[in-house]
Every structure is written in structure tokens, then in C-alpha cells.
PDB file of C-alpha atoms in Angstrom:
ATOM      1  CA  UNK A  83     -31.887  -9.557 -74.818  1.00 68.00           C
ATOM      2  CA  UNK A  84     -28.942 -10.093 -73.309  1.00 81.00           C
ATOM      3  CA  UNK A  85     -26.532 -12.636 -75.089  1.00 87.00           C
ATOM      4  CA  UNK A  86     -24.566 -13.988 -71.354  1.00 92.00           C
ATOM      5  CA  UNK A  87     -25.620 -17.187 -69.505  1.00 91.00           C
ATOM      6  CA  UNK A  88     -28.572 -17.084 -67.562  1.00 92.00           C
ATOM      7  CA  UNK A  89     -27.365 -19.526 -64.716  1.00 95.00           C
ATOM      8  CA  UNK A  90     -24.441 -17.834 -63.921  1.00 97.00           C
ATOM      9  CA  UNK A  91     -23.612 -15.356 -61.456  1.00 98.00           C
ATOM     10  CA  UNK A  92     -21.979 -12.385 -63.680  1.00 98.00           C
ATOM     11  CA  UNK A  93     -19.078 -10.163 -61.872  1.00 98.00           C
ATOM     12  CA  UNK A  94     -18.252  -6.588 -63.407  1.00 96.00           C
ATOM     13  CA  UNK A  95     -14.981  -5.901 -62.222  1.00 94.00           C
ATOM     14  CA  UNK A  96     -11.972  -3.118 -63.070  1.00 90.00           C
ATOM     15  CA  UNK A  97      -9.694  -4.659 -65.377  1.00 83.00           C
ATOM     16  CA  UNK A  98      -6.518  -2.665 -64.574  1.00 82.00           C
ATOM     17  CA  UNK A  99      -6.991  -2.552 -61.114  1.00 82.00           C
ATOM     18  CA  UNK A 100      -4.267  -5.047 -59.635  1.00 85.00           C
ATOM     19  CA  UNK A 101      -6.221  -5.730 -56.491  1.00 87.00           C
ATOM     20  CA  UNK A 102      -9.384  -6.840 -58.582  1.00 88.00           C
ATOM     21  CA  UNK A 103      -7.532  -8.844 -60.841  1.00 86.00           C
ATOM     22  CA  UNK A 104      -6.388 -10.425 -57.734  1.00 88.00           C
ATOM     23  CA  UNK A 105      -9.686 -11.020 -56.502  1.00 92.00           C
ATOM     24  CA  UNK A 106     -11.095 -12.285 -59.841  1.00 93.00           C
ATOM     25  CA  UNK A 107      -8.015 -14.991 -59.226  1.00 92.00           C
ATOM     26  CA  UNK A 108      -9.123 -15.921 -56.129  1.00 94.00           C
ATOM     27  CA  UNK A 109     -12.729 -16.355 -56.620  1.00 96.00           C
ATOM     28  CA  UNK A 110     -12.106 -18.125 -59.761  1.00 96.00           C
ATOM     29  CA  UNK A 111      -9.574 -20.639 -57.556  1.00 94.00           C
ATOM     30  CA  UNK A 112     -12.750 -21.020 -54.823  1.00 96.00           C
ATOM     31  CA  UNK A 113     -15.690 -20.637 -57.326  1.00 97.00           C
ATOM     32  CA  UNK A 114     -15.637 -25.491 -57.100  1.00 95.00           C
ATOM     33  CA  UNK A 115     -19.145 -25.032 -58.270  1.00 96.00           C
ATOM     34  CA  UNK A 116     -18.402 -22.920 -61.306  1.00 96.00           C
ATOM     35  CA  UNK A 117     -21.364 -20.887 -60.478  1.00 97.00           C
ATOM     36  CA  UNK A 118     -19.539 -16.752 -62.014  1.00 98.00           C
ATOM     37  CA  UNK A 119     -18.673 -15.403 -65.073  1.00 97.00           C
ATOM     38  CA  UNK A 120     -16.406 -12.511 -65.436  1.00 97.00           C
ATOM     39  CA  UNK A 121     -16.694  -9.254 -67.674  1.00 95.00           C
ATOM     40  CA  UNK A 122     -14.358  -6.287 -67.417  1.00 93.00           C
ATOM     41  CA  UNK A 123     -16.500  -3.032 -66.710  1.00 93.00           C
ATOM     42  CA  UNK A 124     -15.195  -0.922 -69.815  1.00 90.00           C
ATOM     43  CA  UNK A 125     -15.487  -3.487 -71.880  1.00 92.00           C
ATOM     44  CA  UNK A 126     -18.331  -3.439 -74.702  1.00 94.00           C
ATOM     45  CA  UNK A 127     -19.683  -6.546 -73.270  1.00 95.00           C
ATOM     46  CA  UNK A 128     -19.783  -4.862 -69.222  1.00 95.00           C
ATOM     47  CA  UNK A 129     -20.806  -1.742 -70.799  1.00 94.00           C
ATOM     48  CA  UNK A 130     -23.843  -3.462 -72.847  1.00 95.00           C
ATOM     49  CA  UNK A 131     -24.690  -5.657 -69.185  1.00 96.00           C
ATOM     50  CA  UNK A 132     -24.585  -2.026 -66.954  1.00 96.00           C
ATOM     51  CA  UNK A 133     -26.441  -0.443 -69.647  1.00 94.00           C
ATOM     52  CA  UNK A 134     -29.397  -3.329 -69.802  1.00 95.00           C
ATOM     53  CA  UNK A 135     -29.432  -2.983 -65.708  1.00 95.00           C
ATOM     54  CA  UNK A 136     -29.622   0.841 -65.253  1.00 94.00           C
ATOM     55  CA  UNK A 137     -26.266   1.374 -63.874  1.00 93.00           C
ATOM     56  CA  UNK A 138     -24.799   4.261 -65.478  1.00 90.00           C
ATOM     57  CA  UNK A 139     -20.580   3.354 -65.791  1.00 87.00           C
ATOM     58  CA  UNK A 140     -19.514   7.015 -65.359  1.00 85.00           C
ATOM     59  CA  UNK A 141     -21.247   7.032 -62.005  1.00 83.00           C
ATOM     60  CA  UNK A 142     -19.873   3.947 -60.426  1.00 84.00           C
ATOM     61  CA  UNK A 143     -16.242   2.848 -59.592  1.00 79.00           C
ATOM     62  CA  UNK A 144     -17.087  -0.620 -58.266  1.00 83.00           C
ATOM     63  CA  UNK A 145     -17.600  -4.213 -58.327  1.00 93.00           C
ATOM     64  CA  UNK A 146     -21.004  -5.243 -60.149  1.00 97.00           C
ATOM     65  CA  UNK A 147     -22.607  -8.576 -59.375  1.00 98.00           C
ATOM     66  CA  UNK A 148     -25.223  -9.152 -62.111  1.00 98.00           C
ATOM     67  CA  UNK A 149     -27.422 -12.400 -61.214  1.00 97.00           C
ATOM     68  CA  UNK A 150     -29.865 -12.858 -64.477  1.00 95.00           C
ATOM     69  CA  UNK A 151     -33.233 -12.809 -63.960  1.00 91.00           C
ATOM     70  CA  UNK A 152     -33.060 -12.025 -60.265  1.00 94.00           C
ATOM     71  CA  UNK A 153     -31.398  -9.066 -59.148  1.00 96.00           C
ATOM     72  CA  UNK A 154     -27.580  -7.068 -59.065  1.00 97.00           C
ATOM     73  CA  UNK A 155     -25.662  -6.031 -55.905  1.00 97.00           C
ATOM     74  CA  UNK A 156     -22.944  -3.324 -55.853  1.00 95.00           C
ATOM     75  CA  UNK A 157     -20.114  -2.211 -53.423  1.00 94.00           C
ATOM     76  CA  UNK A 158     -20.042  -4.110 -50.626  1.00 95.00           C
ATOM     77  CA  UNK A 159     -23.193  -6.219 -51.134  1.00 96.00           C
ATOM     78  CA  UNK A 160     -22.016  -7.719 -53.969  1.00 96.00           C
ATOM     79  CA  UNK A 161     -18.908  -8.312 -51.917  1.00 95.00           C
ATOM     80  CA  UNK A 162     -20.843 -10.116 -49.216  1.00 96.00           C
ATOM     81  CA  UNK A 163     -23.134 -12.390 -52.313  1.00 96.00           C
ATOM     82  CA  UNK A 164     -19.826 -13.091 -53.761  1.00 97.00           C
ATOM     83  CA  UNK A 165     -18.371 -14.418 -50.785  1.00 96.00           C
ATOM     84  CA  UNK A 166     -21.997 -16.079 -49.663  1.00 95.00           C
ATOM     85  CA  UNK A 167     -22.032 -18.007 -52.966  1.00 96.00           C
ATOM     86  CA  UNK A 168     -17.902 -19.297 -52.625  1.00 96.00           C
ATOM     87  CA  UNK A 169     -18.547 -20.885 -49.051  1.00 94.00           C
ATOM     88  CA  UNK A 170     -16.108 -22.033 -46.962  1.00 92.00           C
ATOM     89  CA  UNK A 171     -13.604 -19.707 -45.447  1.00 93.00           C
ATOM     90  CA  UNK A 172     -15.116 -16.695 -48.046  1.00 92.00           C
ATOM     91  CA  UNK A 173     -18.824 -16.896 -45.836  1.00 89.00           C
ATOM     92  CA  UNK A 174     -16.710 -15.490 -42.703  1.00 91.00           C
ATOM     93  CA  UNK A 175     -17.283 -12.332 -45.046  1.00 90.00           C
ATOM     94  CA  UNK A 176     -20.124 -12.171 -44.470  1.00 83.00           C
ATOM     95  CA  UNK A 177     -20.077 -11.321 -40.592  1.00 87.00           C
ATOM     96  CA  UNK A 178     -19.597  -7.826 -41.465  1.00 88.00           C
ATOM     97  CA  UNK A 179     -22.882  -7.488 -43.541  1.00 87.00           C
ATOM     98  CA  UNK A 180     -24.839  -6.584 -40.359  1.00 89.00           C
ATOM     99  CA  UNK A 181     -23.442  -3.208 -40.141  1.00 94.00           C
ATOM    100  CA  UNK A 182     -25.670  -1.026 -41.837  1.00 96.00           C
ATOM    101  CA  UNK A 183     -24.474  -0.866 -45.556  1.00 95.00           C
ATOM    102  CA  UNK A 184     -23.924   3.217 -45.239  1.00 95.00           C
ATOM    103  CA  UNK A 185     -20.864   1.830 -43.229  1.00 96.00           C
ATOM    104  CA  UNK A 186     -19.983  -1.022 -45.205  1.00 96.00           C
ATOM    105  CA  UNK A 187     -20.260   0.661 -48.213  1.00 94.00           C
ATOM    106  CA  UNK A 188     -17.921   3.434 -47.093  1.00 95.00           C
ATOM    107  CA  UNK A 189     -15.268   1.182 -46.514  1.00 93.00           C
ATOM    108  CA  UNK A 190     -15.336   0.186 -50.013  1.00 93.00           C
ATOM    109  CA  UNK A 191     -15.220   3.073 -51.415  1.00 92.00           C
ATOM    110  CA  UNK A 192     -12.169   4.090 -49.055  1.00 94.00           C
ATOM    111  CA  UNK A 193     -10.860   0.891 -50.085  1.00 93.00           C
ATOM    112  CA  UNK A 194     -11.778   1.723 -53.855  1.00 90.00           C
ATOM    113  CA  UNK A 195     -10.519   5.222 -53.875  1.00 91.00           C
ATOM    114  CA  UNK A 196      -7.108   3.844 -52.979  1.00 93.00           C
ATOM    115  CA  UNK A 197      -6.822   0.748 -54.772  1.00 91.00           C
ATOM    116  CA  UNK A 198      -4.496   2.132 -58.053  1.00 87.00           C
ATOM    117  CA  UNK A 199      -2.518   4.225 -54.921  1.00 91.00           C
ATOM    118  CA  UNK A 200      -1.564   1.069 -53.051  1.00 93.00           C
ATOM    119  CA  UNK A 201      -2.036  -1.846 -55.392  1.00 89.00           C
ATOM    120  CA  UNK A 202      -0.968  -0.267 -59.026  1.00 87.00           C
ATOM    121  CA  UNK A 203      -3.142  -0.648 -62.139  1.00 84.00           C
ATOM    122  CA  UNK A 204      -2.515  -2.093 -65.514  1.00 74.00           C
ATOM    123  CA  UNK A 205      -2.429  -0.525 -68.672  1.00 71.00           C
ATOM    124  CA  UNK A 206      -4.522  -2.673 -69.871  1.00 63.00           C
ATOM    125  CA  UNK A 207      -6.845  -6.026 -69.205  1.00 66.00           C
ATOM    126  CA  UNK A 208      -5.404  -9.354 -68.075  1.00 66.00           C
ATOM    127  CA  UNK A 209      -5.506 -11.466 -71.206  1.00 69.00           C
ATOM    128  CA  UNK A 210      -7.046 -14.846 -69.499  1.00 71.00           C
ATOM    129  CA  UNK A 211      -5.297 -18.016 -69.829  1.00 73.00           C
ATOM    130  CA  UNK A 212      -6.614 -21.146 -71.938  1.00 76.00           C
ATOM    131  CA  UNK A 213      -7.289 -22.998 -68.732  1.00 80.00           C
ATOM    132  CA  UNK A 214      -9.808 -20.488 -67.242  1.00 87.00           C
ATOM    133  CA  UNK A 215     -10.945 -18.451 -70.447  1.00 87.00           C
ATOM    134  CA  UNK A 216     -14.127 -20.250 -70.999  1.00 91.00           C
ATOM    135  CA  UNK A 217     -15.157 -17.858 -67.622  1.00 93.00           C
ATOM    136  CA  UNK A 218     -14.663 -14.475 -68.893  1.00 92.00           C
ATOM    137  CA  UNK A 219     -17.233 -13.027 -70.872  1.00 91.00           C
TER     138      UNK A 219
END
């Protein structure tokens, strides 16, 4: 069994990529209803959360949204549940979802193949600060 909280939403995200680290901000600054949890995907906690849902890390370069109990979206689905679950401004996301996900999806990757190229990476994890550390797994 999986030691993570069962009522939150959990997001498996790069943790050098600048552009998800932005991200992670931003949902964190919309998520009013404290409903994620964050995990870095090479981290032994993501890698013990992909392993207990069947997603094998050397075969996937994406965003993972693990909901406990209930299911996990990838690429751009778990784009459009992320944005679903903020609200607000973040739903308008969800327009796009639609298009048949063979499309969607192949934006993301586009998107995801070029993310280091035109946002940089770190050389390593953010370190979280006090104030929003109790969210990261």
C-alpha cells in the first residue's frame, strides 16, 4: 500500500523542467481548495507511485495525475483534469478536450519535446519553501 493521501489529487511532474516548475507554481497559487499533492517523477517517492500504477518511467516524459482509488490521466488529459479541478479561468482549458486526444496529445508531446530547448531545466529539484512544503510529497 501506498503511503500518500488518499483524498488528494497527486501530480507527477519533471522536476528540472523550468516550465513545470512553473506550472506546479501556478496550480499551487489556484489549487483555493487544496485538493493536489506534488511528487517529482524521479524521485523514489514518484518512482514507487508510477511503479504501483503500471506506468513504466523510462517510457513516459510527461505529467502524471494520480487520483487514489479512482483512476490516473497522462499528457494532455491530465492537463485538462488538472485544469477541471482548479476552476475558474483554468476550466477554459478545457475547451480543447473535444479534439480527439491523438491531437491533443501530440501537442504535448511537441510541447514536451521542447520544453528544456525553450524553457531551460534545472540541475536539480526546486527545494519547496516552508509556506507550501506541506504539498509536496
Amino acid at each position: 500500500m501506498l503511503d500518500i493521501p488518499r483524498n488528494k489529487k497527486i501530480i507527477l511532474f519533471d522536476g528540472v523542467c523550468n516550465l513545470c516548475d512553473s506550472t506546479v507554481n501556478k496550480v499551487i497559487k489556484a489549487d483555493h481548495q487544496d485538493q493536489f499533492r506534488f511528487v517529482a517523477l524521479d524521485s523514489e517517492k514518484g518512482k514507487e507511485i508510477l511503479n504501483y500504477i503500471g506506468i513504466d518511467r523510462t517510457k513516459i516524459d510527461s505529467i502524471v495525475l494520480y487520483e487514489p482509488g479512482v483512476a490516473y490521466f497522462i499528457k494532455s488529459k491530465a492537463a485538462f483534469e488538472i485544469a477541471s479541478a482548479l476552476g475558474g479561468k483554468y476550466s477554459l482549458i478545457g475547451i480543447f478536450s473535444f479534439l480527439p486526444t491523438g491531437i491533443t496529445d501530440a501537442l504535448y508531446e511537441y510541447i514536451a519535446k521542447n520544453r528544456y530547448k525553450w524553457y531551460g531545466k534545472k540541475e536539480s529539484c526546486m527545494i519547496p519553501s516552508e509556506d507550501i512544503k506541506q504539498k509536496f510529497l
